[in-house]
Coordinates of C-alpha atoms in Angstrom, one line a residue:
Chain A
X191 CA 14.0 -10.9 34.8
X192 CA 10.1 -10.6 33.8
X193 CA 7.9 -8.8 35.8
X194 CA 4.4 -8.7 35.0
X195 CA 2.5 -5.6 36.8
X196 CA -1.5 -5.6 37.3
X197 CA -2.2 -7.6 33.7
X198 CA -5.6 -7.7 32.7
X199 CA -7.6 -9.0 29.8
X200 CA -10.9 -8.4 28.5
X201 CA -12.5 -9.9 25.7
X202 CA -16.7 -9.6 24.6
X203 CA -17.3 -8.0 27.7
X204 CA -15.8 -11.2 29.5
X205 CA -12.5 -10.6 32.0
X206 CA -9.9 -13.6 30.8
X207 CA -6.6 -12.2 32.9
X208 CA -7.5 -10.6 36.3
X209 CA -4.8 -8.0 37.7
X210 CA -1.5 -10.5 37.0
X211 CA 1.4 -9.6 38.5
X212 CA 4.6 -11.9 39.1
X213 CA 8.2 -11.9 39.2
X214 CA 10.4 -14.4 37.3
X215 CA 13.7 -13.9 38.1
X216 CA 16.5 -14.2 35.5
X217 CA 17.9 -18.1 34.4
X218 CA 14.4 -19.5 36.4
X219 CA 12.6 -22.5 34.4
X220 CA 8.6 -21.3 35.4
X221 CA 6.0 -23.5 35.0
X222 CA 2.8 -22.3 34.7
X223 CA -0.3 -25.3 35.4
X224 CA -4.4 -24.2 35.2
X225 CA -7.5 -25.6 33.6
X226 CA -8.4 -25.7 30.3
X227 CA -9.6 -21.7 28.9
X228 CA -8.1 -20.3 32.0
X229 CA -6.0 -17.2 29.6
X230 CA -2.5 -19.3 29.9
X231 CA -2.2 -18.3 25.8
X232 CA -3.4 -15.5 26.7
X233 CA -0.9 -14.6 29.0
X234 CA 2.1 -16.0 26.6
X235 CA 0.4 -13.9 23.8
X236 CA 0.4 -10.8 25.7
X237 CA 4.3 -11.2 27.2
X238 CA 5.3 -12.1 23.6
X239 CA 3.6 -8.8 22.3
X240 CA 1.0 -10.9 19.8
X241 CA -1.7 -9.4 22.0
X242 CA -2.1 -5.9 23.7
X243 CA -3.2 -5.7 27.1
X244 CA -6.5 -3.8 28.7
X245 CA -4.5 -2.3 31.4
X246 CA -1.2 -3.5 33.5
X247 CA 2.7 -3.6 32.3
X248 CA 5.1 -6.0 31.0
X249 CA 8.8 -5.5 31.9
X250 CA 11.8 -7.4 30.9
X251 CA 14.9 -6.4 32.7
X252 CA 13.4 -3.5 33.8
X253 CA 12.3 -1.9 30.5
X254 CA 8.7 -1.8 29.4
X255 CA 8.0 -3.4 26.7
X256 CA 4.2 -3.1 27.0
X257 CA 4.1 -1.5 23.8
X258 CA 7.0 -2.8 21.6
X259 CA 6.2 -5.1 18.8
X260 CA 7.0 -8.7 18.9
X261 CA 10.3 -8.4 17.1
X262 CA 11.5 -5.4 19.4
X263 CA 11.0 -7.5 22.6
X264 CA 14.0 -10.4 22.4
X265 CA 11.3 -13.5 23.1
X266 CA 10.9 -17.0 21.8
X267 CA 7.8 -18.2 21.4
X268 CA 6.9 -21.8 20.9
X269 CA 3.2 -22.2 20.4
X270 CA 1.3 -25.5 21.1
X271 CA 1.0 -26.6 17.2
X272 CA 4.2 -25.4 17.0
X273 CA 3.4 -23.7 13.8
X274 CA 6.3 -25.0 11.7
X275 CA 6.3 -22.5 8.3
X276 CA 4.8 -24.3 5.7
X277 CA 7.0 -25.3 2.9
X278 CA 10.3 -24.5 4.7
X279 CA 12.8 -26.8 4.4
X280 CA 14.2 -27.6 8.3
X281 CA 17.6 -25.5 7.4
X282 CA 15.4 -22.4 6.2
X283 CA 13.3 -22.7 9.5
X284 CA 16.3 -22.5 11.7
X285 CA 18.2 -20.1 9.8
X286 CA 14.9 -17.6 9.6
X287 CA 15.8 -15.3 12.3
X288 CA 19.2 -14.7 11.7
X289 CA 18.9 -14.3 7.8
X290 CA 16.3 -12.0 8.9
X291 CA 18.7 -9.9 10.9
X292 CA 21.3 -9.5 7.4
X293 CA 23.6 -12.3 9.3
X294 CA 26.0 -13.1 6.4
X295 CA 24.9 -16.7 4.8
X296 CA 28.1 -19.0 6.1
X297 CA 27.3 -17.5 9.7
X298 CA 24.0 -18.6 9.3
X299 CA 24.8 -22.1 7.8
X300 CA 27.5 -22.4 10.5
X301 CA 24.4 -21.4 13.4
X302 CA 22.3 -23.9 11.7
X303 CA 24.6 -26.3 11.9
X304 CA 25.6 -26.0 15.5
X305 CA 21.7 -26.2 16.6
X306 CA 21.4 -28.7 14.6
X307 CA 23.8 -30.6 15.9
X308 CA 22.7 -29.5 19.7
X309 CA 18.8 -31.0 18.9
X310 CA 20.2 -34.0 17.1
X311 CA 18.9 -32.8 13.7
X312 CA 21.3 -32.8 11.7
X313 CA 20.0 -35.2 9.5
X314 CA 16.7 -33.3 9.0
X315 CA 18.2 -30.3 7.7
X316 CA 16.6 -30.8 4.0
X317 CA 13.2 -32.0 5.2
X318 CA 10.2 -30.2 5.1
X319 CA 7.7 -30.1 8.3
X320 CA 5.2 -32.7 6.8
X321 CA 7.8 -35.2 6.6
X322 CA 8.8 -34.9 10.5
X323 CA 7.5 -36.7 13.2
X324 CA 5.9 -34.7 16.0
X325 CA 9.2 -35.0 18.4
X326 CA 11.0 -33.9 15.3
X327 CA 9.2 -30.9 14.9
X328 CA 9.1 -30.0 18.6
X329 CA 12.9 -30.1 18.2
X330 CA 13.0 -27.7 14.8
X331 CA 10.2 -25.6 16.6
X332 CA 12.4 -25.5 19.6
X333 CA 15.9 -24.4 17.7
X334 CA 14.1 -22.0 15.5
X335 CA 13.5 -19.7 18.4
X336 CA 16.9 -20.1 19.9
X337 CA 18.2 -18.9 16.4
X338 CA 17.0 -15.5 17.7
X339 CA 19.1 -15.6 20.8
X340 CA 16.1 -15.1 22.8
X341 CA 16.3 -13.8 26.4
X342 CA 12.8 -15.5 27.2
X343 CA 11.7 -19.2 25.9
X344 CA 8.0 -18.8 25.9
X345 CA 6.6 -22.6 25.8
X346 CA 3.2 -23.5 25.2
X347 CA 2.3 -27.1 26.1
X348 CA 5.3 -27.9 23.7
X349 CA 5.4 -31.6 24.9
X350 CA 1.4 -32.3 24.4
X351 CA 2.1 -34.3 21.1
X352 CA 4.6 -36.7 22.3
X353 CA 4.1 -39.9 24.0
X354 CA 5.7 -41.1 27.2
X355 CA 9.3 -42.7 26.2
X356 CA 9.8 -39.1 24.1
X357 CA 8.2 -36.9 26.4
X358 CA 11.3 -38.2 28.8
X359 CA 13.3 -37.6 26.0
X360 CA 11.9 -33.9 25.8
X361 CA 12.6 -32.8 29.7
X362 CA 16.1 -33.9 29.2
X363 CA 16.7 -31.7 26.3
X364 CA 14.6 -28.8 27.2
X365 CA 16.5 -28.5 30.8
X366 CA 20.0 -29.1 29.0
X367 CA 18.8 -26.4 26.5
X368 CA 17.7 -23.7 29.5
X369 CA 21.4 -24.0 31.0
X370 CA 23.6 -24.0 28.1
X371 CA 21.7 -21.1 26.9
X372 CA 21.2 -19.6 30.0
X373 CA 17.6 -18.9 29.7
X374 CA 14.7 -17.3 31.3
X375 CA 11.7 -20.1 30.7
X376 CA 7.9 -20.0 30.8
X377 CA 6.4 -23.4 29.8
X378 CA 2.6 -24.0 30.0
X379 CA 1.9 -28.1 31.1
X380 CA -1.5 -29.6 32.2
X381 CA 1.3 -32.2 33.1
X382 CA 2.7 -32.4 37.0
X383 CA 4.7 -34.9 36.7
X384 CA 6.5 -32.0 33.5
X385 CA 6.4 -29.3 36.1
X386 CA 8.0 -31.3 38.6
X387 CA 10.9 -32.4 36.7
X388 CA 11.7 -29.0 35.2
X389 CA 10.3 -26.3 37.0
X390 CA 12.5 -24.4 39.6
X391 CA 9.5 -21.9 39.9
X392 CA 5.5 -23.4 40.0
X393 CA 2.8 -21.0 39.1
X394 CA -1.2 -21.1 38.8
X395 CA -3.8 -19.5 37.0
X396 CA -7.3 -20.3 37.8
X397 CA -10.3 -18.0 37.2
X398 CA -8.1 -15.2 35.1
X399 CA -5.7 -15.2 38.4
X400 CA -2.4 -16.1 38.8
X401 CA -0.6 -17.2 42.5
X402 CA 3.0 -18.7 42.9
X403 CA 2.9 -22.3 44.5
Chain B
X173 CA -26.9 -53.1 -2.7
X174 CA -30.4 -53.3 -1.5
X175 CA -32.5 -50.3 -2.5
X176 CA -33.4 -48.6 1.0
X177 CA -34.9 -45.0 1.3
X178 CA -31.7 -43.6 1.8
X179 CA -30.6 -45.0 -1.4
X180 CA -33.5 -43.9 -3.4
X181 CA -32.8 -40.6 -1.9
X182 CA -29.2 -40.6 -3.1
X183 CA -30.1 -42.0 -6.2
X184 CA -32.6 -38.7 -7.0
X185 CA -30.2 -36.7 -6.1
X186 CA -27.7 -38.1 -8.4
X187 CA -30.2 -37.9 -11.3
X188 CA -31.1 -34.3 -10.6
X189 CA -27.0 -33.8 -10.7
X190 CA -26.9 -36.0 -13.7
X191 CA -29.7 -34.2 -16.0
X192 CA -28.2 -30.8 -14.8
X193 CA -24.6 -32.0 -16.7
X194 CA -26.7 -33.9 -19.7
X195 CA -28.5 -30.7 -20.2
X196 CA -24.7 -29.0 -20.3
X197 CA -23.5 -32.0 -22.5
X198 CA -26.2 -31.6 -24.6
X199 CA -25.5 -27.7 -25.2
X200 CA -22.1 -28.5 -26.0
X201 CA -22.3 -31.1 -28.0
X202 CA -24.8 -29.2 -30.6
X203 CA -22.7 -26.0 -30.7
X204 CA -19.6 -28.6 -31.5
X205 CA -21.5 -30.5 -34.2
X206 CA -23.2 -27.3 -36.0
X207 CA -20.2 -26.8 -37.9
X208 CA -17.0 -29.3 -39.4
X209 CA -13.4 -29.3 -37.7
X210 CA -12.3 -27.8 -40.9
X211 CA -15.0 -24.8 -40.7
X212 CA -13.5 -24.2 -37.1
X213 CA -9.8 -24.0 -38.6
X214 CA -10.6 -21.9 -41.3
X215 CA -12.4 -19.2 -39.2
X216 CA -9.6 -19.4 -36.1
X217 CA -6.8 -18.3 -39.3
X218 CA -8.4 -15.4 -40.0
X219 CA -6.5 -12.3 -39.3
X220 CA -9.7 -10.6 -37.2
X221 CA -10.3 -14.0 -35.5
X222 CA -6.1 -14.3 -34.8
X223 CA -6.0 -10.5 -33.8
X224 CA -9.0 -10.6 -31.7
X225 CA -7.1 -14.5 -29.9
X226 CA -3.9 -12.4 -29.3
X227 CA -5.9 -9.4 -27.9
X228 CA -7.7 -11.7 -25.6
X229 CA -4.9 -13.6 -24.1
X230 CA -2.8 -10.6 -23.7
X231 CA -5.6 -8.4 -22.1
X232 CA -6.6 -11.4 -19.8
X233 CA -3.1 -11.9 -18.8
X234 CA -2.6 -8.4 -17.7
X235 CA -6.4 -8.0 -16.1
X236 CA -5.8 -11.2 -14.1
X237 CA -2.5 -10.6 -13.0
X238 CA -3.3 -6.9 -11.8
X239 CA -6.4 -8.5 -10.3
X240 CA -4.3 -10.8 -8.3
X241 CA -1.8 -7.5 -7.5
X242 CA -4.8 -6.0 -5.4
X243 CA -6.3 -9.4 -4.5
X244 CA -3.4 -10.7 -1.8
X245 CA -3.2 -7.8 0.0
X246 CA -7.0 -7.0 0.2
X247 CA -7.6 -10.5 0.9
X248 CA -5.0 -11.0 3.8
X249 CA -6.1 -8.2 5.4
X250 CA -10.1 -9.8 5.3
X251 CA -8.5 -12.6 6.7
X252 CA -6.5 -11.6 9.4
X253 CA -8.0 -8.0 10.8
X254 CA -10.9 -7.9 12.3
X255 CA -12.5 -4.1 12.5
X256 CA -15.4 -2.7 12.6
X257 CA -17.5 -2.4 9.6
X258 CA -15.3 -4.8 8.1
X259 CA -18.7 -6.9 7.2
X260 CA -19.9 -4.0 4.9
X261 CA -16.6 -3.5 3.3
X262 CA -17.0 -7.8 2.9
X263 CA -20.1 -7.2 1.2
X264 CA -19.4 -4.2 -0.7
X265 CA -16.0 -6.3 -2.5
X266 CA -18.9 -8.7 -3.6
X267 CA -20.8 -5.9 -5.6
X268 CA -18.7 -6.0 -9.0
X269 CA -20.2 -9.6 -9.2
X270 CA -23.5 -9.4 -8.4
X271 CA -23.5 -6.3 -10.3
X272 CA -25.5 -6.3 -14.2
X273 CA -21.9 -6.3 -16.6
X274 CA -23.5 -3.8 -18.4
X275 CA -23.9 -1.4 -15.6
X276 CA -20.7 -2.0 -14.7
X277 CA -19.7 -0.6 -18.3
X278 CA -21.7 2.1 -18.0
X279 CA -20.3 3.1 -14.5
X280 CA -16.8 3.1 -16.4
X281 CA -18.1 4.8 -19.1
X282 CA -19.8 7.9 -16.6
X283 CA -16.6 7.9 -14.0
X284 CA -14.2 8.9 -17.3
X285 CA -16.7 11.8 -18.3
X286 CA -15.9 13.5 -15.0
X287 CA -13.3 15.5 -13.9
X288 CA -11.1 13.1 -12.3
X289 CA -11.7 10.5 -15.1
X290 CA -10.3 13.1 -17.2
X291 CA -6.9 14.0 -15.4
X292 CA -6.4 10.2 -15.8
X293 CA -7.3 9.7 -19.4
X294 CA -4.9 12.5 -20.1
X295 CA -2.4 10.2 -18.6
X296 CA -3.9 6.5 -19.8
X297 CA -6.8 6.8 -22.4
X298 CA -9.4 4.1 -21.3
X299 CA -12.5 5.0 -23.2
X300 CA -12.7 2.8 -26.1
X301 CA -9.2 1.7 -26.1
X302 CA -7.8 -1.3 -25.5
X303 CA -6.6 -0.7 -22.0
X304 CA -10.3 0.0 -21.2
X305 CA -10.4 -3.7 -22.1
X306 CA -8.1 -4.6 -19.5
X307 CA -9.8 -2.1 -16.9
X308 CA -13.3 -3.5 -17.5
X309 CA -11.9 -7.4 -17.3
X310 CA -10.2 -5.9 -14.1
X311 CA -12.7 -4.4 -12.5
X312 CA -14.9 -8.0 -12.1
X313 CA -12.4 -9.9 -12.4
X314 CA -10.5 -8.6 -8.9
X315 CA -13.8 -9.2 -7.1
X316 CA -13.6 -12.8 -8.3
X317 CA -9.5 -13.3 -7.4
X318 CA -9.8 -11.5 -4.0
X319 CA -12.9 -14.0 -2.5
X320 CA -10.4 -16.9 -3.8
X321 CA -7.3 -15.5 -2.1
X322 CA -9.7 -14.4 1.4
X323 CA -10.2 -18.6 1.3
X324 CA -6.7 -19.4 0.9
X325 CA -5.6 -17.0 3.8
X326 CA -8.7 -17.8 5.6
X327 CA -7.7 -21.6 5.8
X328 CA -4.0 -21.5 6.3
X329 CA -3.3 -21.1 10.0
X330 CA -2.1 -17.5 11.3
X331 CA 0.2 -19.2 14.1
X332 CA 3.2 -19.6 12.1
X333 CA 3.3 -15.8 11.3
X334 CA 2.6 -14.7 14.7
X335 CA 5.9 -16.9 15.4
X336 CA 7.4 -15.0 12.6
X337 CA 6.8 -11.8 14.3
X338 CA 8.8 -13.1 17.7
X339 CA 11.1 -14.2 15.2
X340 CA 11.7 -10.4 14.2
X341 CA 9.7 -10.2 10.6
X342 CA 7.4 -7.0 10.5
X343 CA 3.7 -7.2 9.6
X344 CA 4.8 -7.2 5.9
X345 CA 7.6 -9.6 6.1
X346 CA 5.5 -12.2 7.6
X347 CA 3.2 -12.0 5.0
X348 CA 5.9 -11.9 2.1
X349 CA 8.3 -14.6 3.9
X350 CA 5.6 -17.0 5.4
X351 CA 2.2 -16.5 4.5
X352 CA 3.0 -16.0 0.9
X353 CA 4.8 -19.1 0.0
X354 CA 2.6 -20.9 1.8
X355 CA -0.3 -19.4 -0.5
X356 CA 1.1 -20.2 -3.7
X357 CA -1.1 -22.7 -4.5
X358 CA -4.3 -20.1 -4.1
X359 CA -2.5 -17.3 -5.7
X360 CA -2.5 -19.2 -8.9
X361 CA -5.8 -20.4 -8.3
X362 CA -6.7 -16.7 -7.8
X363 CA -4.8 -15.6 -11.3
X364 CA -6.3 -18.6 -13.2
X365 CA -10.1 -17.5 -11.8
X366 CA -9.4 -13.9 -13.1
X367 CA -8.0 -15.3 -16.1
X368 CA -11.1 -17.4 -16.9
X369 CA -13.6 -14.9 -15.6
X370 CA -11.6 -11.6 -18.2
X371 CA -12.2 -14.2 -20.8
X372 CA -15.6 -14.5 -20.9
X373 CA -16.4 -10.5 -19.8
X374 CA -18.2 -9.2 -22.7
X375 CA -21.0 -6.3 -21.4
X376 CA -18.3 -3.7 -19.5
X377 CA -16.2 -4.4 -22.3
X378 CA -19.0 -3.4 -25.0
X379 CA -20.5 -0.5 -23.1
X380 CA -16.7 1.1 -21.8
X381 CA -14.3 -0.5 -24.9
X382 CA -16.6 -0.6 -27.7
X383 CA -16.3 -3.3 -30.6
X384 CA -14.0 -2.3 -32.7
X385 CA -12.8 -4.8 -35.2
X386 CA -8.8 -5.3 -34.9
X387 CA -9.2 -2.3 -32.4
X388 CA -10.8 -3.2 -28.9
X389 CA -11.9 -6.6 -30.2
X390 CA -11.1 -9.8 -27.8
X391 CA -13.3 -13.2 -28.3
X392 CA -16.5 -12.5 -26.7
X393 CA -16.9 -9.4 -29.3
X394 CA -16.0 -11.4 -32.1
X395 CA -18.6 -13.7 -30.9
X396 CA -20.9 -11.2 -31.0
X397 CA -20.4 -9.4 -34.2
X398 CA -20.0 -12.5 -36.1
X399 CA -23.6 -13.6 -34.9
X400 CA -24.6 -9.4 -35.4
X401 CA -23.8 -10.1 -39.4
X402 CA -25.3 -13.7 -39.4
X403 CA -22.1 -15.4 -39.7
X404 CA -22.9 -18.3 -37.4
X405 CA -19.9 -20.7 -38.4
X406 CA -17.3 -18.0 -37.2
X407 CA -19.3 -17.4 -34.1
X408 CA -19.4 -21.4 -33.0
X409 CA -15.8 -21.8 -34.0
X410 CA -15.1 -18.5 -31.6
X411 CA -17.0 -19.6 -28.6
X412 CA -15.8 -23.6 -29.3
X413 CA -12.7 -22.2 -28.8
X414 CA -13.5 -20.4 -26.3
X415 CA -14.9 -23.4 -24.5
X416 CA -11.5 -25.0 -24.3
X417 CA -9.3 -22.2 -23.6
X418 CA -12.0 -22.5 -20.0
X419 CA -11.5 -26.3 -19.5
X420 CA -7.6 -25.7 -19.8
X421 CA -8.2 -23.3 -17.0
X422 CA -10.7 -25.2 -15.0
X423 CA -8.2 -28.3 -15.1
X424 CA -5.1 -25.9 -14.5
X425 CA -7.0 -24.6 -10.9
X426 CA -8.6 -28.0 -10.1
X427 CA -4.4 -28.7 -9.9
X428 CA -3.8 -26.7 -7.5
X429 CA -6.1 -28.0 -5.5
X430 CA -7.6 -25.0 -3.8
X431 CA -11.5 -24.6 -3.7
X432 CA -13.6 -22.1 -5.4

């Protein structure tokens, strides 16, 4: 469960998040809708710990992790440009996390193989992120943070860059992804039609507030 | 292509870029044709001239490659902090190059007659040694590699190492894991700046080093005591030499295809 307690964000003197608080119970898909420059990043950045708030709490099972650091807090973030590393092949990418934690090698070769596999990449694994197409990357982007064995998926607009036929595609895999891994989401959309099809919990920010729909 | 104002306005601007590079051509081409080929290879196998090319490629080496020690870390963290003051410190990295070279020499020179110069002289002697070489080619030459290295973090995007962090990499091992590779391209930019820049430092090397033949001698010295005894031949085959030694470098960073 994340609960978000009295949030608020100030930036050049002007307020972006206004006293947020919500509830998102554990194994709900919540999609968050607003205008353009309403503090949605904002909001992602601060749960994720990439940003500190001005005053309010974030809790994540009950623990606050207000002041951990990003890598203490167990959360996948998937930014809008998905931010691919740079001259990484797609096997490096996936297997970054766990390599990181001093997961022997054939573990993480067998991990990368099995999301892989799940995101229908398998035959990417050598390629580096200039060569992918932009559902391709969504997909590397996507299994890269589940290589973390997150307890939070953090999406921001992640289906923006695809068109129609693969945005279909996209629900399909991200719902199938949210049960087998039995996670807690938050994905960003300026899209209804997204929200409808995936969220079990709607949620909008307008004017640096946030109400449940 | 019919000759419209904006045409004639490219066209002057072309010739003022033109006669700027004839000028240059010019230059070059009378400093190449003062002397024969064969007057060139004769001086370049002398032992001074060899001593002093060895001296120069192995200070500039070690000058550039400190340079670019101090440059990534001071130049990721003017890309990717912001704090307050952190426009004076911006400006105040800039001083070694706007700096005159000889007072930068004689700042050396003055720091290593006090006491704290001392206690480190009594560890590494600088004044008029060779490693004062290497300090005074450092010295300027770091300002140069850490403005090169500020662009290359400046324009790769931070996003992937804020994922990094999520991902569980610390402050440091996003920069060593992500943004790193990713600026390999500037960091050799950055070394082959500090390279070319140690090469041509002569005034902090004078004032702090001193000219000491087969000593604390590198190219530009030679240069200069060749044309202090009249010896003109030696002194055009030096700085001819010198001359391509840059355009290998120019070429090697125009490769990489970073900016500067």
């Amino acid at each position: 469960m994340i609960q978000l307690e009295q949030l608020s964000w100030q930036t050049s003197g002007r307020t972006i998040l206004q006293q947020v608080s919500v509830s998102i119970p554990s194994g709900t898909y919540a999609m968050l809708m607003g205008p353009t420059g309403c503090g949605k990043t904002t909001l992602l950045e601060i749960i994720c710990g990439l940003r500190q708030p001005s005053s309010g709490r974030v809790l994540l099972d009950g623990k606050d992790v207000t002041f951990l650091e990003p890598r203490e807090r167990g959360i996948g973030y998937v930014p809008q440009d998905l931010a691919l590393f740079p001259g990484l092949r797609v096997r490096e990418q996936i297997g970054f996390a766990p390599r990181l934690r001093g997961v022997p090698q054939a573990e993480v070769d067998a991990q990368v193989v099995q999301l892989a596999s799940q995101f229908g990449i398998s035959h990417l694994l050598d390629r580096l992120p200039d060569l992918l197409s932009g559902g391709e990357k969504q997909r590397v982007a996507l299994a890269r943070a589940l290589a973390a064995r997150p307890r939070l998926l953090l999406l921001d607009e992640p289906l923006s860059a695809l068109d129609e036929g693969m945005r279909a595609e996209a629900v399909a895999l991200l719902q199938s992804v949210q049960q087998v891994h039995s996670l807690t989401v938050l994905h960003v959309t300026h899209s209804s039609s997204e929200a409808a099809a995936l969220g079990t919990l709607h949620l909008r920010m307008a004017a640096g507030r946030l109400e449940v729909e | 292509m019919r000759l419209n104002r904006s045409n004639l306005c490219w066209l002057a601007l072309a010739l003022i870029a033109v006669g700027y590079l004839a000028f240059w051509a010019l230059l070059l081409a009378a400093t190449a044709t003062y002397s024969t080929p064969d007057s060139w290879l004769h001086v370049l196998r002398s032992p001074e001239i060899r001593h002093a090319t060895l001296m120069s490629l192995l200070t500039c080496t070690l000058a550039a490659a400190l340079a670019l020690l101090l440059a990534v870390p001071v130049g990721y963290l003017m890309s990717r902090l912001e704090f307050r003051g952190k426009a004076w410190l911006d400006a105040a990295l800039d001083v070694p190059i706007i700096l005159p070279p000889l007072v930068v020499g004689l700042c050396l020179l003055i720091f290593f007659q006090t006491w704290g110069g001392k206690q480190i002289e009594k560890i590494i002697p600088f004044t008029y040694q060779l490693s004062g070489v290497v300090l005074a080619q450092f010295v300027v030459a770091a300002a140069f590699a850490i403005r090169t290295m500020r662009g290359t973090f400046q324009h790769l995007p931070a996003r992937p190492e804020d994922v990094a962090l999520t991902l569980g990499c610390t402050r440091f091992q996003a920069l060593w894991h992500v943004a790193l590779p990713a600026a390999r391209r500037g960091m050799v930019a950055a070394f082959c700046i500090a390279w070319a820049r140690s090469l041509g430092e002569f005034g902090p090397i004078l004032v702090f080093a001193g000219a000491t033949r087969m000593k604390t001698e590198v190219l530009p010295t030679t240069v200069w005591l060749e044309l202090s005894v009249g010896n003109l031949d030696a002194a055009v085959a030096v700085s001819l030499f010198m001359v391509l030694l840059a355009v290998l470098v120019l070429v090697a960073v125009r490769a990489t295809g970073e900016k500067v």
